[in-house]
XYZ file of C-alpha atoms in Angstrom:
345
model
C 0.000 0.000 0.000
C 1.422 3.281 -1.018
C 2.429 5.470 1.903
C 0.870 8.803 2.377
C 2.898 11.940 1.853
C 3.215 12.613 5.553
C 4.625 9.170 6.285
C 7.162 9.399 3.477
C 8.512 12.712 4.781
C 8.827 11.282 8.303
C 10.833 8.303 7.041
C 13.122 10.562 5.026
C 13.781 12.718 8.147
C 14.682 9.638 10.208
C 17.156 8.424 7.572
C 18.756 11.837 7.365
C 19.066 12.027 11.152
C 20.969 8.723 11.179
C 23.618 10.287 8.928
C 24.198 13.255 11.293
C 26.604 13.185 14.282
C 27.114 15.889 16.902
C 30.820 16.468 17.418
C 31.982 18.767 20.229
C 30.718 21.442 22.544
C 32.307 24.418 24.277
C 35.634 23.992 26.173
C 36.695 21.369 23.594
C 36.839 23.250 20.306
C 36.674 26.696 21.848
C 33.688 27.835 19.757
C 30.990 27.461 22.368
C 28.573 26.356 19.618
C 27.472 22.820 18.904
C 28.685 21.749 15.477
C 26.805 19.235 13.307
C 28.267 17.433 10.351
C 26.744 15.268 7.709
C 28.559 11.907 8.000
C 28.412 11.332 4.241
C 29.735 14.800 3.444
C 32.621 15.074 6.060
C 35.858 15.759 4.213
C 39.354 14.563 5.178
C 40.370 18.133 6.011
C 37.560 18.484 8.517
C 38.525 15.234 10.268
C 42.152 16.401 10.500
C 41.041 19.679 12.033
C 38.957 17.808 14.595
C 41.865 15.537 15.518
C 44.149 18.560 15.874
C 41.718 20.304 18.186
C 41.382 17.182 20.336
C 45.176 16.822 20.520
C 45.564 20.484 21.512
C 42.946 20.029 24.212
C 44.707 16.972 25.661
C 48.056 18.757 25.522
C 46.593 21.691 27.414
C 45.191 19.399 30.096
C 48.568 17.683 30.487
C 50.316 21.051 30.806
C 47.831 22.181 33.469
C 48.343 18.918 35.373
C 52.136 19.314 35.312
C 51.886 22.943 36.420
C 49.680 21.987 39.376
C 52.110 19.221 40.353
C 55.098 21.581 40.244
C 53.228 24.166 42.335
C 52.330 21.636 45.036
C 55.885 20.289 45.183
C 57.281 23.808 45.516
C 54.883 24.667 48.361
C 55.795 21.476 50.228
C 59.508 22.248 49.888
C 58.956 25.765 51.215
C 57.016 24.448 54.226
C 59.726 21.891 55.013
C 62.385 24.584 54.741
C 60.425 26.838 57.118
C 60.127 24.070 59.717
C 63.850 23.310 59.474
C 64.687 26.995 59.958
C 62.519 27.154 63.094
C 64.157 24.040 64.546
C 67.600 25.452 63.844
C 66.650 28.744 65.482
C 65.359 26.929 68.583
C 68.557 24.884 68.827
C 70.662 28.040 68.585
C 68.610 29.676 71.355
C 69.247 26.713 73.655
C 72.977 26.862 72.909
C 73.005 30.578 73.700
C 71.391 29.926 77.081
C 73.992 27.273 77.858
C 76.908 29.449 76.774
C 75.751 32.340 78.975
C 75.776 30.299 82.185
C 78.825 30.932 84.347
C 80.652 27.938 85.732
C 82.676 29.440 88.569
C 80.093 28.769 91.296
C 78.922 25.556 89.705
C 82.201 23.688 90.118
C 82.393 24.686 93.775
C 79.268 22.715 94.633
C 79.936 19.762 92.334
C 77.147 20.498 89.873
C 77.981 21.681 86.398
C 75.089 23.816 85.151
C 76.128 23.467 81.535
C 75.909 19.690 81.838
C 72.573 19.852 83.619
C 71.026 22.267 81.143
C 72.297 20.339 78.125
C 70.943 17.085 79.480
C 67.731 18.477 80.888
C 66.909 20.858 78.054
C 67.133 18.044 75.520
C 65.357 15.366 77.494
C 62.945 16.846 79.966
C 60.378 17.674 77.308
C 60.131 13.940 76.578
C 58.139 13.251 79.731
C 58.123 12.254 83.352
C 60.658 9.443 82.920
C 63.354 11.794 81.713
C 62.412 14.289 84.417
C 63.186 11.651 87.045
C 66.450 10.859 85.261
C 67.408 14.540 85.466
C 66.941 14.557 89.244
C 69.004 11.391 89.605
C 71.845 12.797 87.514
C 71.935 15.993 89.571
C 72.095 13.936 92.785
C 75.067 11.930 91.479
C 76.896 15.129 90.509
C 76.227 16.684 93.890
C 77.352 13.631 95.834
C 80.472 12.564 93.941
C 81.561 16.044 92.892
C 80.973 17.837 96.186
C 79.910 15.955 99.337
C 82.408 13.146 98.919
C 85.214 15.691 98.541
C 84.588 17.936 101.548
C 82.973 15.724 104.218
C 85.254 12.706 104.874
C 88.748 13.382 106.189
C 90.260 10.891 103.764
C 89.372 12.978 100.715
C 90.292 16.348 102.211
C 92.951 17.801 104.458
C 90.807 17.797 107.596
C 87.229 16.679 107.150
C 84.052 18.258 108.482
C 84.250 17.149 112.123
C 87.813 18.399 112.549
C 86.843 21.736 111.031
C 83.846 22.084 113.365
C 85.962 21.235 116.420
C 88.566 23.777 115.318
C 85.803 26.359 114.932
C 84.537 25.665 118.466
C 88.036 26.093 119.850
C 88.798 29.273 117.891
C 85.484 30.915 118.832
C 85.676 29.768 122.456
C 82.358 27.937 122.305
C 81.053 25.088 124.364
C 81.531 21.612 122.950
C 77.766 21.204 122.574
C 77.364 24.532 120.786
C 76.846 22.441 117.649
C 74.025 20.039 118.588
C 74.478 18.384 115.200
C 78.051 18.225 113.927
C 76.973 17.593 110.388
C 76.357 19.469 107.186
C 72.618 20.147 107.031
C 71.469 19.981 103.404
C 68.141 21.729 102.812
C 65.935 20.627 99.905
C 62.893 22.921 99.575
C 59.982 21.429 97.672
C 59.549 24.506 95.461
C 63.296 24.939 94.792
C 63.260 28.488 96.126
C 66.815 29.259 97.251
C 67.561 32.737 98.664
C 71.003 34.231 99.116
C 71.066 33.528 102.854
C 69.081 31.353 105.263
C 68.145 34.257 107.517
C 65.853 35.631 104.803
C 63.460 32.738 105.447
C 63.871 32.508 109.228
C 60.823 34.457 110.345
C 57.258 33.347 111.099
C 55.707 36.676 110.115
C 57.302 38.367 107.081
C 55.953 41.720 108.291
C 57.881 41.433 111.560
C 61.526 41.895 110.639
C 62.710 41.937 114.238
C 62.095 38.258 114.958
C 64.503 36.419 112.707
C 65.488 32.982 113.964
C 68.765 32.658 112.059
C 71.855 34.830 112.228
C 74.854 34.504 109.912
C 78.135 34.134 111.782
C 81.743 33.454 110.871
C 82.026 30.530 108.404
C 84.241 27.485 108.786
C 87.790 27.710 107.552
C 87.918 26.926 103.835
C 88.803 23.405 102.817
C 91.352 23.061 100.012
C 90.854 20.019 97.820
C 93.221 18.947 95.059
C 91.593 16.965 92.302
C 92.716 16.154 88.763
C 95.534 18.657 88.912
C 93.580 21.624 90.262
C 93.050 23.040 93.733
C 89.862 24.613 94.974
C 88.749 26.117 98.260
C 85.358 25.011 99.545
C 83.542 27.282 101.997
C 80.794 26.193 104.396
C 78.578 28.784 106.129
C 77.758 28.692 109.839
C 74.511 29.992 111.332
C 73.271 30.585 114.854
C 69.630 29.644 115.352
C 67.526 30.896 118.244
C 63.806 31.192 118.874
C 63.325 34.944 119.502
C 60.522 34.191 121.951
C 62.667 31.774 123.949
C 63.983 32.755 127.374
C 67.368 31.223 126.582
C 69.952 33.848 125.703
C 72.057 31.568 123.530
C 71.379 29.727 120.316
C 72.438 26.629 118.448
C 75.207 26.676 115.857
C 74.742 24.715 112.663
C 76.566 24.209 109.390
C 73.799 24.387 106.817
C 73.190 25.229 103.182
C 70.650 24.651 100.461
C 71.229 21.874 97.942
C 72.777 24.191 95.398
C 72.048 22.041 92.304
C 68.391 22.975 92.764
C 69.366 26.560 91.954
C 69.754 25.379 88.363
C 66.066 24.477 88.220
C 65.011 27.779 89.750
C 67.155 29.757 87.298
C 65.748 27.951 84.271
C 62.141 28.322 85.425
C 62.400 32.052 86.056
C 65.179 33.202 83.696
C 65.137 30.840 80.716
C 65.200 32.443 77.282
C 63.437 29.421 75.804
C 59.786 29.413 76.984
C 59.202 25.823 75.872
C 61.960 24.479 78.118
C 61.016 26.781 80.985
C 57.420 25.538 80.852
C 58.579 21.920 80.818
C 60.625 22.511 83.967
C 57.573 23.988 85.669
C 55.472 20.954 84.782
C 57.966 18.411 86.143
C 59.509 20.538 88.892
C 58.270 18.423 91.808
C 59.220 15.164 90.080
C 62.775 16.409 89.522
C 63.230 17.606 93.099
C 61.704 14.448 94.563
C 63.949 12.297 92.372
C 66.976 14.357 93.436
C 66.094 13.867 97.114
C 65.561 10.098 96.867
C 68.669 9.520 94.756
C 70.822 11.592 97.103
C 69.625 9.646 100.159
C 70.317 6.405 98.323
C 73.882 7.455 97.485
C 74.559 8.554 101.059
C 73.162 5.388 102.656
C 74.773 2.874 100.281
C 78.317 4.260 100.279
C 80.674 3.446 103.141
C 82.871 6.492 102.676
C 81.886 8.314 105.861
C 79.412 10.765 104.346
C 76.444 9.090 106.040
C 77.492 10.323 109.507
C 78.563 13.754 108.299
C 75.432 15.116 106.621
C 71.722 15.463 107.336
C 69.278 15.881 104.442
C 66.081 17.830 105.180
C 63.390 17.714 102.502
C 60.573 20.046 103.487
C 57.557 21.901 102.205
C 58.735 25.495 102.017
C 55.356 27.119 101.349
C 52.157 26.724 103.360
C 48.961 28.747 102.920
C 50.756 31.033 100.503
C 53.528 31.921 102.996
C 57.164 30.891 103.226
C 57.919 28.388 105.972
C 60.346 29.431 108.710
C 63.441 27.418 107.823
C 64.914 28.083 111.269
C 62.005 26.264 112.877
C 62.410 23.418 110.359
C 66.080 22.944 111.301
C 65.419 23.050 115.046
C 62.593 20.524 114.693
C 64.956 18.171 112.880
C 67.639 18.601 115.546
C 65.090 17.968 118.274
C 63.848 14.820 116.541
C 67.421 13.510 116.222
C 68.416 14.235 119.786
C 66.555 12.826 122.741
C 67.519 15.778 124.914
C 66.439 19.387 124.468
C 68.245 21.082 121.624
C 69.018 24.287 123.511
C 72.520 24.178 124.975
C 73.368 25.810 128.236
């Protein structure tokens, strides 16, 4: 049956549509207009142009990809370089702090501050374990580099007891003027170490007339020769008396703070590197406690005579926001060690 005119035109349109292909839109050929080509009438030149445009597009994408890669790599290198510069700057700051520390007073008490700061500055930020190791190391330095040199007679020219007896004779004192013929080593919990003991020997800071401790003439210096060098060691002497007591005389003691703890105090309050200073504040009590325990262990385990020549007092130096009277602390320790009253007559 012969098709109607309308049907014939529809079939012709369908056949023509099959011979048409849409090739490309914007961002590929750069025209922004859809292009249609008759498949039967596409020439070789047109196909070559299309292939060229596709190749240019792919080349552009590859160039963009490479540019992005190079940019990212460059930014990463810059960030790494910045981090390395900061680490180098921090290391230089630590070295400057170490180089500025004077060593004259350090060697006299057996603790080398440079050694302590180098060791502690590098390790204390690693945690509590290294904080305890710092305290132990300071105790070893203090014992072997100081106490063992000045206390026993075998390592010095006289020894502590001979020096105290000579002091009693020279000052015309009674034999029991020193109720404890030992070196009293004070370890305050907060590591606060003033210039002299008498600064902390008052119950009421506002009453400056009732100090318990008075500085007197020190012991004769002890000269120790070690590794080819000679050094004089000085030990201070204090007279302690309760100002409210009816007794007119006081007790004489040889006492000093554990000077290695001054290193901790200096770093906490004067460090030029805030990160290290903050770390010392965090582990301050662990370091001091470790120092105290390690020092007692060294003293008790060694049979070199130091055990009977020193008395370690670890005490809480601040209560209710006020400094504790260190004179009262010393007298309480003397009283606990002696069965009789500590005031001599």
